[in-house]
Short mmCIF file of C-alpha atoms in Angstrom, two decimals:
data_model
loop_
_atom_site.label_atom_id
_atom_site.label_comp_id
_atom_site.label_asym_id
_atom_site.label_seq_id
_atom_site.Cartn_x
_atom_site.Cartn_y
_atom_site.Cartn_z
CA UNK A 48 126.21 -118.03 128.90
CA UNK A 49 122.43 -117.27 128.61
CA UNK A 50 123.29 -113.37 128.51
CA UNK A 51 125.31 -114.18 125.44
CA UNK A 52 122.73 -116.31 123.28
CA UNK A 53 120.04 -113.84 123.76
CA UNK A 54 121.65 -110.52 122.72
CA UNK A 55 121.65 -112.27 119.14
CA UNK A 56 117.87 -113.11 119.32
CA UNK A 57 116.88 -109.38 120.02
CA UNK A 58 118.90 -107.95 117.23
CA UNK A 59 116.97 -110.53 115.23
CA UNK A 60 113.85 -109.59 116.52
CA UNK A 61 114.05 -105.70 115.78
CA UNK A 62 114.78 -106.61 111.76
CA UNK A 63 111.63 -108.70 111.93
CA UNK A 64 109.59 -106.20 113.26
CA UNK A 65 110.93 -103.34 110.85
CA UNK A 66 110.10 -106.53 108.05
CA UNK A 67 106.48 -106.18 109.37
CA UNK A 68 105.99 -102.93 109.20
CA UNK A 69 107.40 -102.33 105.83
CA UNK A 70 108.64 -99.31 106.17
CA UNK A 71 112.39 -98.16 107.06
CA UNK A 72 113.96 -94.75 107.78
CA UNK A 73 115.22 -94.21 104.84
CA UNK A 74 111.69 -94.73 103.24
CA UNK A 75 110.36 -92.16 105.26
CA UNK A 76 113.10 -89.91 103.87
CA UNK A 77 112.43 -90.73 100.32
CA UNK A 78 108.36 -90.37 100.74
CA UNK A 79 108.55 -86.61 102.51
CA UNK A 80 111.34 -85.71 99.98
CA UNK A 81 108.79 -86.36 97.18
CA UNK A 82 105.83 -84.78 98.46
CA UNK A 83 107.98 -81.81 98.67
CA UNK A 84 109.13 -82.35 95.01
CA UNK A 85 105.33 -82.68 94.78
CA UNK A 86 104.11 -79.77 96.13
CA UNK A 87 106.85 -77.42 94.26
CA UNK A 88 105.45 -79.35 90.96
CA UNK A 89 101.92 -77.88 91.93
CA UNK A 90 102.82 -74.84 92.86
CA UNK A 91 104.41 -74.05 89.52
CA UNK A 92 101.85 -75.08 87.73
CA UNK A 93 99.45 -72.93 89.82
CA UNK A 94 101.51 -70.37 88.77
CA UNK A 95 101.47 -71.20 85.48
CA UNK A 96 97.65 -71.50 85.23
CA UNK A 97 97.30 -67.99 86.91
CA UNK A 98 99.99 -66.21 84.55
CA UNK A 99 98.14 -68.25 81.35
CA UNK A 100 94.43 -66.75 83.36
CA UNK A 101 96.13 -63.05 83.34
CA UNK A 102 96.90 -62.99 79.73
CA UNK A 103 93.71 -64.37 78.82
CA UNK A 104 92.10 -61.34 80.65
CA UNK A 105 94.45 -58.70 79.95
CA UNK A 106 93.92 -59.43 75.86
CA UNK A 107 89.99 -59.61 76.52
CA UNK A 108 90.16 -56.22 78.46
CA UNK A 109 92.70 -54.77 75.46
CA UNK A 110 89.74 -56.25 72.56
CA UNK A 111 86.70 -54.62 74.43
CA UNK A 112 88.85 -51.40 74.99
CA UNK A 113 89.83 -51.32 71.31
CA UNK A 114 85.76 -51.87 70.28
CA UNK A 115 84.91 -49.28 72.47
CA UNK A 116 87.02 -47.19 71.03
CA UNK A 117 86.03 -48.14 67.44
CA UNK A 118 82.31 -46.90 68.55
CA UNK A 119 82.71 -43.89 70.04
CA UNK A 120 85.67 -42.75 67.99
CA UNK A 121 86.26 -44.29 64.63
CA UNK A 122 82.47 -44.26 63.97
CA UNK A 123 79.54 -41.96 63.85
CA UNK A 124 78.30 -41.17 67.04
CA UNK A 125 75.39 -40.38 66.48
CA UNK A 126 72.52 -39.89 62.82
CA UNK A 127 69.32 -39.01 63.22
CA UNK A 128 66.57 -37.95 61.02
CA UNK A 129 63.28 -36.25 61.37
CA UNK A 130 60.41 -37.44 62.65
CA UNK A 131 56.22 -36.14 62.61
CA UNK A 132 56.34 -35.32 66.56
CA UNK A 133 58.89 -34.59 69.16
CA UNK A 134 57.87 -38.74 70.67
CA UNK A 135 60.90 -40.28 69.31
CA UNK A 136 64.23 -39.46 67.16
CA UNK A 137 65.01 -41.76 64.43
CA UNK A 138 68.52 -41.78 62.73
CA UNK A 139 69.57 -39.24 59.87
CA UNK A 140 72.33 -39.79 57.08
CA UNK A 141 73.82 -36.45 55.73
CA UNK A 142 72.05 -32.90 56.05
CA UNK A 143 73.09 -32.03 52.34
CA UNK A 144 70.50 -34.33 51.08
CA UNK A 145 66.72 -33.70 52.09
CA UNK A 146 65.63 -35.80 54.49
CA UNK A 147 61.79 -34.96 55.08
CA UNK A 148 58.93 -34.05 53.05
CA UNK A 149 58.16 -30.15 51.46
CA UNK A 150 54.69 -30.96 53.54
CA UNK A 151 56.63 -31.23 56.80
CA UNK A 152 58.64 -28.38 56.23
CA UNK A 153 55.41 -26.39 54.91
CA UNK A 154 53.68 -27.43 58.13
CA UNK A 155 56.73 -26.92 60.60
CA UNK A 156 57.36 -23.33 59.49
CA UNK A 157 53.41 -22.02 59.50
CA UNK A 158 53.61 -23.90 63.24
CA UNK A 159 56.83 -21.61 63.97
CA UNK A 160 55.30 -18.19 62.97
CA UNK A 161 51.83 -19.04 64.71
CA UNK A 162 53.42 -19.52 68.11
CA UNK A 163 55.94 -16.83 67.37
CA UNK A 164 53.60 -13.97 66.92
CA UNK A 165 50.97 -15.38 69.24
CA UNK A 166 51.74 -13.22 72.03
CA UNK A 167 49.74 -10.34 74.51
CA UNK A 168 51.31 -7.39 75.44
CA UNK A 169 52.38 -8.24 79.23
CA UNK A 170 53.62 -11.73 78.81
CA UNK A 171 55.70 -11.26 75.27
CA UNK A 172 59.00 -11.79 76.41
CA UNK A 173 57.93 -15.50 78.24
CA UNK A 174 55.95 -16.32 74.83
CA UNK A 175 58.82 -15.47 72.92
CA UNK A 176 61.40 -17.17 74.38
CA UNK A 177 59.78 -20.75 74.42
CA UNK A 178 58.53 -20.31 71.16
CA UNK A 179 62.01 -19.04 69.59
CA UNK A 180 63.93 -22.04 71.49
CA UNK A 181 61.27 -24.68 70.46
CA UNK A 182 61.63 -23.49 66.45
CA UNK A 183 64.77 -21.31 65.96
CA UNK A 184 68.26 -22.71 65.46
CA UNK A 185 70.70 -21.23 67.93
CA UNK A 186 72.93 -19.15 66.05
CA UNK A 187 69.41 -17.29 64.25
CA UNK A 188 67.84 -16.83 68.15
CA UNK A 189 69.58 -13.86 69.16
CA UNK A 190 69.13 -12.14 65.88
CA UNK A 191 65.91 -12.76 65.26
CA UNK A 192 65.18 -11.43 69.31
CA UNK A 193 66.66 -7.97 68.59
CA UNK A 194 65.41 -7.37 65.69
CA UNK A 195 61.88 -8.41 66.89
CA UNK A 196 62.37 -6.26 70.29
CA UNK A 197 63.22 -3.16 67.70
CA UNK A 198 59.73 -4.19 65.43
CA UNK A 199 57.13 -1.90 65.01
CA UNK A 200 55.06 -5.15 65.46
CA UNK A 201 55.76 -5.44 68.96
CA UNK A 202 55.73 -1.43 69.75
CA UNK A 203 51.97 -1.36 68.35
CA UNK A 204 51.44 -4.73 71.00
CA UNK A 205 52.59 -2.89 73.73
CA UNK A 206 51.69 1.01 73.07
CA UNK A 207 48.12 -0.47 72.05
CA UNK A 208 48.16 -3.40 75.18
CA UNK A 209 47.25 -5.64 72.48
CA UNK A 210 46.30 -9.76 72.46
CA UNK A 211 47.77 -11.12 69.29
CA UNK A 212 46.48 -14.59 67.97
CA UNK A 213 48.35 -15.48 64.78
CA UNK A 214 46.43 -17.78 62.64
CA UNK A 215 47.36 -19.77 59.17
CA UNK A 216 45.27 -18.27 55.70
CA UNK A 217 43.05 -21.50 55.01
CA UNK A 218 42.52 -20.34 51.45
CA UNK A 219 46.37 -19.21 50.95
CA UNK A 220 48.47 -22.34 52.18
CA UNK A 221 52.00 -22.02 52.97
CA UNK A 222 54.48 -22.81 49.63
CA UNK A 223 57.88 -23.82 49.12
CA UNK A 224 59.86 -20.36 47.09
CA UNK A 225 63.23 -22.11 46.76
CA UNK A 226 65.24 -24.91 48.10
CA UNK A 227 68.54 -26.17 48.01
CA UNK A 228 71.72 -25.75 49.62
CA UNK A 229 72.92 -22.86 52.03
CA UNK A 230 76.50 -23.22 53.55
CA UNK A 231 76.54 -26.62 52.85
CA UNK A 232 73.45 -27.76 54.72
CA UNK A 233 69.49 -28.40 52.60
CA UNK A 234 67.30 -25.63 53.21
CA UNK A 235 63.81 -24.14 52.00
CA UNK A 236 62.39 -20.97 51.71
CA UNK A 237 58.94 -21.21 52.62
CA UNK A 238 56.56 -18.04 52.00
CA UNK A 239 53.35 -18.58 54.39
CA UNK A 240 50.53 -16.34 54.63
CA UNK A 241 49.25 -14.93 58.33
CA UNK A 242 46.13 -13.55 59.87
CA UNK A 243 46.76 -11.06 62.98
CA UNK A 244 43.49 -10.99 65.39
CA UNK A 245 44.57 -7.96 67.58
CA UNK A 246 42.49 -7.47 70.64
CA UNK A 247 42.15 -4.56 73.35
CA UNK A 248 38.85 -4.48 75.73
CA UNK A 249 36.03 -4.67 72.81
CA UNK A 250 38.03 -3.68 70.05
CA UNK A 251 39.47 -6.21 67.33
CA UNK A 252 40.58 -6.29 64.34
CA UNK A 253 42.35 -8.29 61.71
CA UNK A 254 45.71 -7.64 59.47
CA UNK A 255 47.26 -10.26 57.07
CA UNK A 256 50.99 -10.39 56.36
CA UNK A 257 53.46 -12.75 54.51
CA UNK A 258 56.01 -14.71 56.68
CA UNK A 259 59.04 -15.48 54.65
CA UNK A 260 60.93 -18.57 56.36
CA UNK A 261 63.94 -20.23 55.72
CA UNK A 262 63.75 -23.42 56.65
CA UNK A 263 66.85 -25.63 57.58
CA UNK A 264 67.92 -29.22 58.26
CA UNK A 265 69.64 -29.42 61.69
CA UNK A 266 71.36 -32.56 63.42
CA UNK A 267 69.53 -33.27 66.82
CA UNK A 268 72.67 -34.49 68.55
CA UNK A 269 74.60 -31.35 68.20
CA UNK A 270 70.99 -29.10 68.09
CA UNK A 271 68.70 -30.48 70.90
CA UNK A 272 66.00 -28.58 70.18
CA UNK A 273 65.97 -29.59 66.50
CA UNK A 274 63.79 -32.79 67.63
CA UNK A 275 62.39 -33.11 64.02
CA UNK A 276 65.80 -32.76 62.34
CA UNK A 277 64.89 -29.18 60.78
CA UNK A 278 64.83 -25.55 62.19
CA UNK A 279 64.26 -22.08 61.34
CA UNK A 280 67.39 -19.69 60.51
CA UNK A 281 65.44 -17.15 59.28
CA UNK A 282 62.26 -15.38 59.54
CA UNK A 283 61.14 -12.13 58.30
CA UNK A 284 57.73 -10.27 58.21
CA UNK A 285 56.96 -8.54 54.85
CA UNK A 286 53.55 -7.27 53.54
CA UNK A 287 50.70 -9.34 52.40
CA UNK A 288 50.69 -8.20 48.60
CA UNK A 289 55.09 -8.97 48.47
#
């Protein structure tokens, strides 16, 4: 008989103590089955987040592409202009259209023929070739070097083992003959009177001559050497009295 009444009071008791603890099986079930619902919620919206993130940067990297494209392409590379020196190189506009001064160009061709002809019979070829890459334009170089290697100029330098110091004519400046367009490009023809100091030992002696230069304007990011936007493409020697 006392077997029988407490089988009753221990079912009783295990319901009171699941009443305390608040919590059943089937709870637990519930609870893990939504942080699972949970963490799939999160991990779409991660994904979400990081496929919104990859557009954002793939239409960033497609507008800087496009601008880069827009500056190197699409638009001028490069214009540049003339400046007094070789320090710095501004930009230029169009070479139909004169961009520096008749005094610049007056100044920039005596300069070329002074260091052109400003040679000694040994070293002519060194003195030459700085002096035709520092003033000549490209395409004039090599025909302006044969014809000067056929001169009689240079065969009375070397046959006579002559110094040559070309100087400017203080009383005859350099002057403008012509200017205006040649093949599409502004040019000058500038006429400037030389002195020749030839020396040998103890002997010297002078001889004047006229250069006749043809100045023209030259783009420094297709003509390196053209640092002051102009160059010379063409150069001949003629007499003093032509």
């Amino acid at each position: 008989m006392s077997d029988t009444k407490q089988a009753p009071s221990l079912e009783a008791d295990k319901q009171r103590g699941a009443q305390k603890t608040g919590i059943s099986a089937e709870s637990i079930v519930n609870l893990a089955h939504e942080n699972n619902e949970m963490r799939k919620v999160a991990k779409t919206r991660e994904g979400v987040h990081a496929a919104r993130y990859l557009i954002v940067i793939s239409v960033l990297s497609t507008i800087i592409l496009f601008l880069l494209w827009l500056q190197f392409k699409h638009f001028p590379q490069a214009k540049f202009t003339a400046t007094q020196n070789a320090a710095a190189i501004c930009g230029i506009g169009t070479l139909d259209k004169p961009m520096v001064t008749d005094a610049t160009v007056k100044d920039f061709a005596k300069e070329a023929v002074v260091n052109i002809y400003s040679m000694d019979y040994a070293n002519f070829n060194k003195t030459l070739a700085i002096a035709a890459n520092a003033y000549l334009l490209p395409e004039f170089t090599p025909k302006f070097v044969e014809s000067f290697n056929k001169s009689s100029f240079l065969s009375q330098v070397i046959d006579s083992r002559f110094v040559v110091v070309a100087t400017g004519t203080p009383s005859y400046p350099p002057a403008i003959a012509q200017r205006g367009l040649i093949g599409g490009v502004y040019s000058w023809k500038v006429r400037v009177p030389i002195t020749f100091t030839y020396s040998s030992g103890r002997q010297t002696h002078e001889d004047h001559a006229m250069a006749v230069v043809t100045v023209s304007q030259a783009d420094p990011a297709k003509v390196p050497s053209a640092t002051r936007g102009i160059g010379v493409q063409w150069m001949d020697l003629v007499s003093a009295g032509r």
